[in-house]
PDB file of C-alpha atoms in Angstrom:
ATOM      1  CA  MET A  15      61.699 -14.780 225.337  1.00 47.00           C
ATOM      2  CA  SER A  16      57.972 -14.020 227.509  1.00 47.00           C
ATOM      3  CA  SER A  17      55.148 -15.308 226.656  1.00 50.00           C
ATOM      4  CA  ILE A  18      50.949 -13.664 227.881  1.00 50.00           C
ATOM      5  CA  SER A  19      49.034 -16.139 229.492  1.00 53.00           C
ATOM      6  CA  SER A  20      45.239 -16.824 228.928  1.00 52.00           C
ATOM      7  CA  SER A  21      44.594 -14.912 232.517  1.00 51.00           C
ATOM      8  CA  GLN A  22      46.269 -11.733 231.627  1.00 48.00           C
ATOM      9  CA  ARG A  23      44.957 -11.497 227.653  1.00 48.00           C
ATOM     10  CA  ARG A  24      41.449 -12.062 229.258  1.00 49.00           C
ATOM     11  CA  LEU A  25      42.548  -9.513 231.763  1.00 41.00           C
ATOM     12  CA  VAL A  26      43.863  -6.993 229.030  1.00 38.00           C
ATOM     13  CA  ALA A  27      40.705  -7.504 227.277  1.00 41.00           C
ATOM     14  CA  ALA A  28      37.941  -6.650 230.435  1.00 43.00           C
ATOM     15  CA  LEU A  29      40.589  -3.394 230.359  1.00 39.00           C
ATOM     16  CA  LEU A  30      40.399  -2.394 226.970  1.00 39.00           C
ATOM     17  CA  ALA A  31      36.245  -3.402 226.237  1.00 41.00           C
ATOM     18  CA  PRO A  32      35.144   0.294 227.322  1.00 41.00           C
ATOM     19  CA  PHE A  33      37.422   1.872 224.931  1.00 36.00           C
ATOM     20  CA  ALA A  34      36.076  -0.901 222.107  1.00 37.00           C
ATOM     21  CA  PRO A  35      33.038   1.163 220.583  1.00 39.00           C
ATOM     22  CA  LEU A  36      34.078   4.234 221.168  1.00 35.00           C
ATOM     23  CA  ALA A  37      36.835   3.150 218.212  1.00 35.00           C
ATOM     24  CA  LEU A  38      34.593   1.729 216.047  1.00 35.00           C
ATOM     25  CA  GLY A  39      32.521   5.149 215.847  1.00 37.00           C
ATOM     26  CA  ALA A  40      36.086   6.728 214.959  1.00 37.00           C
ATOM     27  CA  GLN A  41      35.678   5.970 211.933  1.00 39.00           C
ATOM     28  CA  ARG A  42      31.993   5.701 210.677  1.00 39.00           C
ATOM     29  CA  VAL A  43      33.157   9.646 211.401  1.00 40.00           C
ATOM     30  CA  VAL A  44      32.862  12.297 208.053  1.00 40.00           C
ATOM     31  CA  PRO A  45      34.508  14.884 208.101  1.00 42.00           C
ATOM     32  CA  LEU A  46      31.919  18.022 207.192  1.00 42.00           C
ATOM     33  CA  LEU A  47      32.160  19.813 204.136  1.00 41.00           C
ATOM     34  CA  PRO A  48      33.707  23.030 203.850  1.00 52.00           C
ATOM     35  CA  PRO A  49      31.022  26.022 204.037  1.00 56.00           C
ATOM     36  CA  ARG A  50      30.601  26.893 200.509  1.00 79.00           C
ATOM     37  CA  MET A  51      31.876  30.659 199.367  1.00 86.00           C
ATOM     38  CA  GLU A  52      30.888  33.019 196.654  1.00 88.00           C
ATOM     39  CA  VAL A  53      32.588  35.922 194.946  1.00 90.00           C
ATOM     40  CA  GLY A  54      30.759  37.883 192.541  1.00 91.00           C
ATOM     41  CA  ALA A  55      30.466  41.884 190.885  1.00 91.00           C
ATOM     42  CA  ALA A  56      28.159  43.879 189.538  1.00 91.00           C
ATOM     43  CA  PHE A  57      26.783  46.454 187.312  1.00 93.00           C
ATOM     44  CA  GLU A  58      24.615  48.295 189.162  1.00 94.00           C
ATOM     45  CA  TYR A  59      21.529  50.619 188.128  1.00 94.00           C
ATOM     46  CA  ALA A  60      19.333  52.716 190.487  1.00 94.00           C
ATOM     47  CA  GLN A  61      16.939  54.332 190.386  1.00 92.00           C
ATOM     48  CA  PRO A  62      15.527  57.066 193.241  1.00 92.00           C
ATOM     49  CA  VAL A  63      12.314  56.538 194.575  1.00 88.00           C
ATOM     50  CA  SER A  64      10.132  58.781 197.344  1.00 85.00           C
ATOM     51  CA  GLN A  65      11.666  62.351 197.710  1.00 86.00           C
ATOM     52  CA  PHE A  66      14.731  61.130 197.254  1.00 89.00           C
ATOM     53  CA  ARG A  67      14.109  61.316 192.651  1.00 90.00           C
ATOM     54  CA  GLN A  68      12.814  65.063 193.339  1.00 90.00           C
ATOM     55  CA  ASN A  69      16.362  66.113 193.450  1.00 90.00           C
ATOM     56  CA  VAL A  70      18.326  62.660 191.642  1.00 92.00           C
ATOM     57  CA  ARG A  71      17.206  61.065 188.025  1.00 91.00           C
ATOM     58  CA  ARG A  72      19.408  58.441 188.238  1.00 93.00           C
ATOM     59  CA  GLY A  73      22.545  56.605 189.411  1.00 95.00           C
ATOM     60  CA  PHE A  74      25.717  54.180 188.043  1.00 96.00           C
ATOM     61  CA  GLY A  75      28.282  52.672 189.999  1.00 95.00           C
ATOM     62  CA  GLY A  76      28.839  49.025 190.824  1.00 94.00           C
ATOM     63  CA  GLY A  77      29.134  46.493 193.729  1.00 94.00           C
ATOM     64  CA  GLY A  78      31.010  43.396 195.242  1.00 93.00           C
ATOM     65  CA  HIS A  79      29.758  40.439 198.028  1.00 94.00           C
ATOM     66  CA  PHE A  80      31.102  37.719 199.596  1.00 93.00           C
ATOM     67  CA  ILE A  81      28.926  34.301 200.350  1.00 93.00           C
ATOM     68  CA  LEU A  82      28.378  32.493 203.154  1.00 92.00           C
ATOM     69  CA  GLY A  83      27.056  28.907 203.120  1.00 91.00           C
ATOM     70  CA  LEU A  84      25.855  27.587 205.975  1.00 90.00           C
ATOM     71  CA  ASP A  85      24.753  24.188 205.622  1.00 87.00           C
ATOM     72  CA  ARG A  86      25.097  21.256 203.474  1.00 83.00           C
ATOM     73  CA  ALA A  87      22.910  21.405 201.080  1.00 83.00           C
ATOM     74  CA  ARG A  88      24.302  25.040 200.149  1.00 85.00           C
ATOM     75  CA  ILE A  89      20.530  27.246 200.300  1.00 92.00           C
ATOM     76  CA  LEU A  90      21.146  28.745 203.392  1.00 94.00           C
ATOM     77  CA  GLY A  91      23.960  31.635 202.912  1.00 94.00           C
ATOM     78  CA  LEU A  92      25.273  34.813 204.564  1.00 95.00           C
ATOM     79  CA  ARG A  93      25.986  37.685 202.073  1.00 96.00           C
ATOM     80  CA  VAL A  94      28.338  40.734 202.914  1.00 96.00           C
ATOM     81  CA  ASP A  95      27.783  43.206 200.574  1.00 96.00           C
ATOM     82  CA  ALA A  96      29.020  46.528 199.099  1.00 96.00           C
ATOM     83  CA  ASP A  97      27.763  48.884 196.974  1.00 96.00           C
ATOM     84  CA  PHE A  98      29.316  52.251 195.115  1.00 96.00           C
ATOM     85  CA  ILE A  99      27.260  54.619 193.291  1.00 96.00           C
ATOM     86  CA  ASN A 100      27.370  58.063 191.918  1.00 96.00           C
ATOM     87  CA  TYR A 101      24.805  59.958 190.922  1.00 95.00           C
ATOM     88  CA  GLY A 102      25.911  63.720 190.249  1.00 93.00           C
ATOM     89  CA  ASN A 103      29.381  65.058 188.214  1.00 93.00           C
ATOM     90  CA  GLU A 104      30.706  68.367 187.149  1.00 91.00           C
ATOM     91  CA  SER A 105      33.679  69.381 186.309  1.00 88.00           C
ATOM     92  CA  GLN A 106      34.884  73.409 185.681  1.00 84.00           C
ATOM     93  CA  TYR A 107      38.665  73.318 183.033  1.00 81.00           C
ATOM     94  CA  PHE A 108      40.431  76.538 184.513  1.00 77.00           C
ATOM     95  CA  VAL A 109      44.524  77.535 184.532  1.00 73.00           C
ATOM     96  CA  LEU A 110      45.588  77.092 188.536  1.00 66.00           C
ATOM     97  CA  SER A 111      46.861  81.042 188.260  1.00 63.00           C
ATOM     98  CA  SER A 112      48.808  82.972 186.239  1.00 62.00           C
ATOM     99  CA  ALA A 113      52.501  82.105 187.166  1.00 60.00           C
ATOM    100  CA  PHE A 114      51.073  78.714 185.932  1.00 60.00           C
ATOM    101  CA  ARG A 115      49.740  79.546 182.119  1.00 62.00           C
ATOM    102  CA  ARG A 116      51.195  76.284 181.140  1.00 63.00           C
ATOM    103  CA  VAL A 117      49.343  73.943 183.406  1.00 66.00           C
ATOM    104  CA  ASN A 118      45.732  73.297 182.707  1.00 74.00           C
ATOM    105  CA  VAL A 119      43.877  72.418 185.431  1.00 82.00           C
ATOM    106  CA  GLU A 120      39.683  69.974 186.136  1.00 84.00           C
ATOM    107  CA  GLN A 121      38.236  70.641 189.014  1.00 87.00           C
ATOM    108  CA  LYS A 122      35.312  67.941 189.079  1.00 91.00           C
ATOM    109  CA  THR A 123      32.496  67.285 192.173  1.00 94.00           C
ATOM    110  CA  SER A 124      31.462  63.668 192.178  1.00 95.00           C
ATOM    111  CA  ASN A 125      28.259  62.717 194.559  1.00 96.00           C
ATOM    112  CA  ASN A 126      27.907  59.217 195.624  1.00 97.00           C
ATOM    113  CA  ILE A 127      26.797  56.874 198.544  1.00 97.00           C
ATOM    114  CA  PHE A 128      28.538  54.152 199.986  1.00 97.00           C
ATOM    115  CA  VAL A 129      26.310  50.660 201.231  1.00 96.00           C
ATOM    116  CA  ALA A 130      27.573  47.988 203.375  1.00 97.00           C
ATOM    117  CA  SER A 131      25.192  45.307 204.100  1.00 97.00           C
ATOM    118  CA  VAL A 132      24.893  41.814 205.936  1.00 97.00           C
ATOM    119  CA  GLY A 133      22.230  39.107 206.045  1.00 97.00           C
ATOM    120  CA  PRO A 134      21.136  36.306 205.370  1.00 97.00           C
ATOM    121  CA  GLN A 135      20.214  34.609 202.026  1.00 97.00           C
ATOM    122  CA  ILE A 136      18.343  31.637 201.091  1.00 96.00           C
ATOM    123  CA  SER A 137      18.291  29.675 196.632  1.00 94.00           C
ATOM    124  CA  VAL A 138      17.767  27.233 194.666  1.00 93.00           C
ATOM    125  CA  PRO A 139      21.840  25.691 194.197  1.00 89.00           C
ATOM    126  CA  THR A 140      21.123  23.795 191.526  1.00 89.00           C
ATOM    127  CA  GLY A 141      19.262  23.671 188.585  1.00 91.00           C
ATOM    128  CA  PRO A 142      19.679  25.407 184.713  1.00 93.00           C
ATOM    129  CA  ILE A 143      18.046  28.812 186.955  1.00 94.00           C
ATOM    130  CA  ARG A 144      18.639  29.590 190.407  1.00 94.00           C
ATOM    131  CA  PRO A 145      16.417  31.646 191.885  1.00 96.00           C
ATOM    132  CA  TYR A 146      17.352  33.181 195.156  1.00 96.00           C
ATOM    133  CA  VAL A 147      16.019  36.128 198.018  1.00 97.00           C
ATOM    134  CA  ASN A 148      18.480  38.273 200.280  1.00 96.00           C
ATOM    135  CA  GLY A 149      17.491  40.410 203.409  1.00 96.00           C
ATOM    136  CA  ALA A 150      19.509  43.425 204.551  1.00 97.00           C
ATOM    137  CA  ILE A 151      20.658  45.513 206.902  1.00 97.00           C
ATOM    138  CA  GLY A 152      23.937  47.751 206.632  1.00 97.00           C
ATOM    139  CA  LEU A 153      24.904  51.250 206.890  1.00 97.00           C
ATOM    140  CA  ALA A 154      24.282  54.395 203.924  1.00 96.00           C
ATOM    141  CA  TYR A 155      26.952  56.902 203.905  1.00 97.00           C
ATOM    142  CA  PHE A 156      26.124  60.324 200.772  1.00 97.00           C
ATOM    143  CA  TYR A 157      28.801  62.262 200.099  1.00 96.00           C
ATOM    144  CA  THR A 158      30.059  64.983 197.874  1.00 96.00           C
ATOM    145  CA  GLN A 159      34.097  65.381 197.084  1.00 95.00           C
ATOM    146  CA  THR A 160      36.215  67.103 194.727  1.00 94.00           C
ATOM    147  CA  SER A 161      39.849  66.584 193.063  1.00 92.00           C
ATOM    148  CA  LEU A 162      41.886  68.624 191.602  1.00 88.00           C
ATOM    149  CA  LYS A 163      44.318  67.264 188.609  1.00 85.00           C
ATOM    150  CA  GLY A 164      46.890  68.708 186.796  1.00 78.00           C
ATOM    151  CA  THR A 165      47.204  68.198 183.469  1.00 70.00           C
ATOM    152  CA  ASP A 166      50.110  68.717 180.953  1.00 67.00           C
ATOM    153  CA  PRO A 167      49.127  70.039 177.569  1.00 63.00           C
ATOM    154  CA  TYR A 168      51.732  68.896 175.478  1.00 69.00           C
ATOM    155  CA  THR A 169      51.407  65.095 176.978  1.00 73.00           C
ATOM    156  CA  ASN A 170      48.046  65.140 178.366  1.00 72.00           C
ATOM    157  CA  GLU A 171      49.317  63.500 181.673  1.00 76.00           C
ATOM    158  CA  GLN A 172      46.857  64.204 183.953  1.00 76.00           C
ATOM    159  CA  VAL A 173      48.746  64.714 188.420  1.00 77.00           C
ATOM    160  CA  ASP A 174      46.730  64.684 190.909  1.00 78.00           C
ATOM    161  CA  LEU A 175      46.883  67.870 192.835  1.00 80.00           C
ATOM    162  CA  ALA A 176      44.345  68.069 196.215  1.00 86.00           C
ATOM    163  CA  GLN A 177      41.194  66.451 196.935  1.00 89.00           C
ATOM    164  CA  ALA A 178      38.564  66.813 199.533  1.00 92.00           C
ATOM    165  CA  THR A 179      34.975  65.810 200.897  1.00 94.00           C
ATOM    166  CA  ASN A 180      32.854  68.345 200.682  1.00 93.00           C
ATOM    167  CA  TYR A 181      29.451  67.082 202.693  1.00 94.00           C
ATOM    168  CA  SER A 182      29.541  64.122 204.305  1.00 96.00           C
ATOM    169  CA  ASP A 183      26.304  61.898 206.559  1.00 96.00           C
ATOM    170  CA  ASN A 184      24.627  58.680 207.093  1.00 95.00           C
ATOM    171  CA  SER A 185      22.065  56.264 207.834  1.00 95.00           C
ATOM    172  CA  LEU A 186      21.160  53.471 208.567  1.00 96.00           C
ATOM    173  CA  ALA A 187      19.817  51.063 204.755  1.00 95.00           C
ATOM    174  CA  TYR A 188      17.168  47.764 204.784  1.00 95.00           C
ATOM    175  CA  SER A 189      17.440  45.935 201.470  1.00 95.00           C
ATOM    176  CA  GLY A 190      15.582  43.457 200.325  1.00 95.00           C
ATOM    177  CA  ALA A 191      17.205  41.390 197.250  1.00 95.00           C
ATOM    178  CA  ALA A 192      16.304  38.702 193.852  1.00 96.00           C
ATOM    179  CA  GLY A 193      16.764  37.508 191.569  1.00 95.00           C
ATOM    180  CA  VAL A 194      18.397  34.390 189.645  1.00 95.00           C
ATOM    181  CA  TYR A 195      21.710  32.315 188.906  1.00 93.00           C
ATOM    182  CA  ILE A 196      22.245  31.262 186.000  1.00 94.00           C
ATOM    183  CA  PRO A 197      25.385  28.351 185.703  1.00 92.00           C
ATOM    184  CA  LEU A 198      27.787  29.353 182.595  1.00 91.00           C
ATOM    185  CA  PRO A 199      29.575  26.708 182.948  1.00 87.00           C
ATOM    186  CA  ILE A 200      31.860  27.568 179.031  1.00 87.00           C
ATOM    187  CA  ILE A 201      33.624  29.829 181.202  1.00 85.00           C
ATOM    188  CA  ALA A 202      33.601  27.802 184.426  1.00 80.00           C
ATOM    189  CA  GLN A 203      32.751  24.814 186.337  1.00 78.00           C
ATOM    190  CA  SER A 204      31.139  27.268 189.674  1.00 80.00           C
ATOM    191  CA  ALA A 205      30.667  30.433 186.758  1.00 86.00           C
ATOM    192  CA  SER A 206      27.177  31.787 187.087  1.00 91.00           C
ATOM    193  CA  LEU A 207      25.424  35.155 185.491  1.00 92.00           C
ATOM    194  CA  ASP A 208      23.501  36.717 188.482  1.00 92.00           C
ATOM    195  CA  ILE A 209      21.029  39.222 187.137  1.00 93.00           C
ATOM    196  CA  GLY A 210      18.287  40.304 190.073  1.00 94.00           C
ATOM    197  CA  ALA A 211      17.377  43.889 192.310  1.00 93.00           C
ATOM    198  CA  ARG A 212      17.796  45.235 195.346  1.00 93.00           C
ATOM    199  CA  TYR A 213      15.763  47.412 197.378  1.00 93.00           C
ATOM    200  CA  ASN A 214      17.674  50.099 199.927  1.00 92.00           C
ATOM    201  CA  ALA A 215      15.600  51.394 202.137  1.00 92.00           C
ATOM    202  CA  ILE A 216      17.689  54.230 204.090  1.00 91.00           C
ATOM    203  CA  GLY A 217      16.730  55.977 206.800  1.00 89.00           C
ATOM    204  CA  ARG A 218      17.143  60.349 207.301  1.00 90.00           C
ATOM    205  CA  THR A 219      20.097  61.650 205.568  1.00 91.00           C
ATOM    206  CA  ARG A 220      21.119  65.520 204.164  1.00 92.00           C
ATOM    207  CA  TYR A 221      23.293  65.115 200.323  1.00 92.00           C
ATOM    208  CA  LEU A 222      24.191  67.323 198.147  1.00 91.00           C
ATOM    209  CA  THR A 223      23.815  67.037 194.488  1.00 90.00           C
ATOM    210  CA  LYS A 224      24.953  68.774 190.965  1.00 84.00           C
ATOM    211  CA  GLY A 225      24.864  72.398 191.459  1.00 82.00           C
ATOM    212  CA  ASP A 226      24.758  72.739 195.287  1.00 85.00           C
ATOM    213  CA  ILE A 227      28.027  74.144 196.402  1.00 83.00           C
ATOM    214  CA  MET A 228      28.486  77.618 194.887  1.00 77.00           C
ATOM    215  CA  ASN A 229      32.511  79.486 194.583  1.00 71.00           C
ATOM    216  CA  ASP A 230      32.197  82.615 196.912  1.00 68.00           C
ATOM    217  CA  PRO A 231      34.032  85.427 194.476  1.00 59.00           C
TER     218      PRO A 231
END
């Protein structure tokens, strides 16, 4: 069995000496915390302003958002929003044709807005009330859609017969939002109630409102 002499041990120590600080440093490295991710959903009430208010009184819809935390303190985040607003509906009921009098048909036309945006958000991550502010840029898509559904008068079952987009247009959208998060630990440790308001500034856009589509005799 061979043994290592003192001179050989000194040689090995000299060769390993440059790597000693790296080994000690590696032991002190603390892995970064995973970025904070949040998701949420909301009911939305829309109040038109400026020229849009002259033609539309109100809108209702819903939206969802995703937030990716950008710092370890969880103050700065990147927020992505998707919002759907309906600002008008009209329905007509009639018999499909003289040959199909047992099928009642509903023709429904809806006027809608879809807004997708992304931007930074600054928030207070702790406390019983956690305020936040957000700014974003995105795209607003206005579209009017008509769907045709048939209803069996005996079973009241509805069947989708056809659907078409009558008109659409889009424009850049700039938005700003502010609100507060109120933690709800009774539901879940990470759950919170989001109460806030968002202002969307949308560029020049063509759109339809209720009654704009007329049937050709």
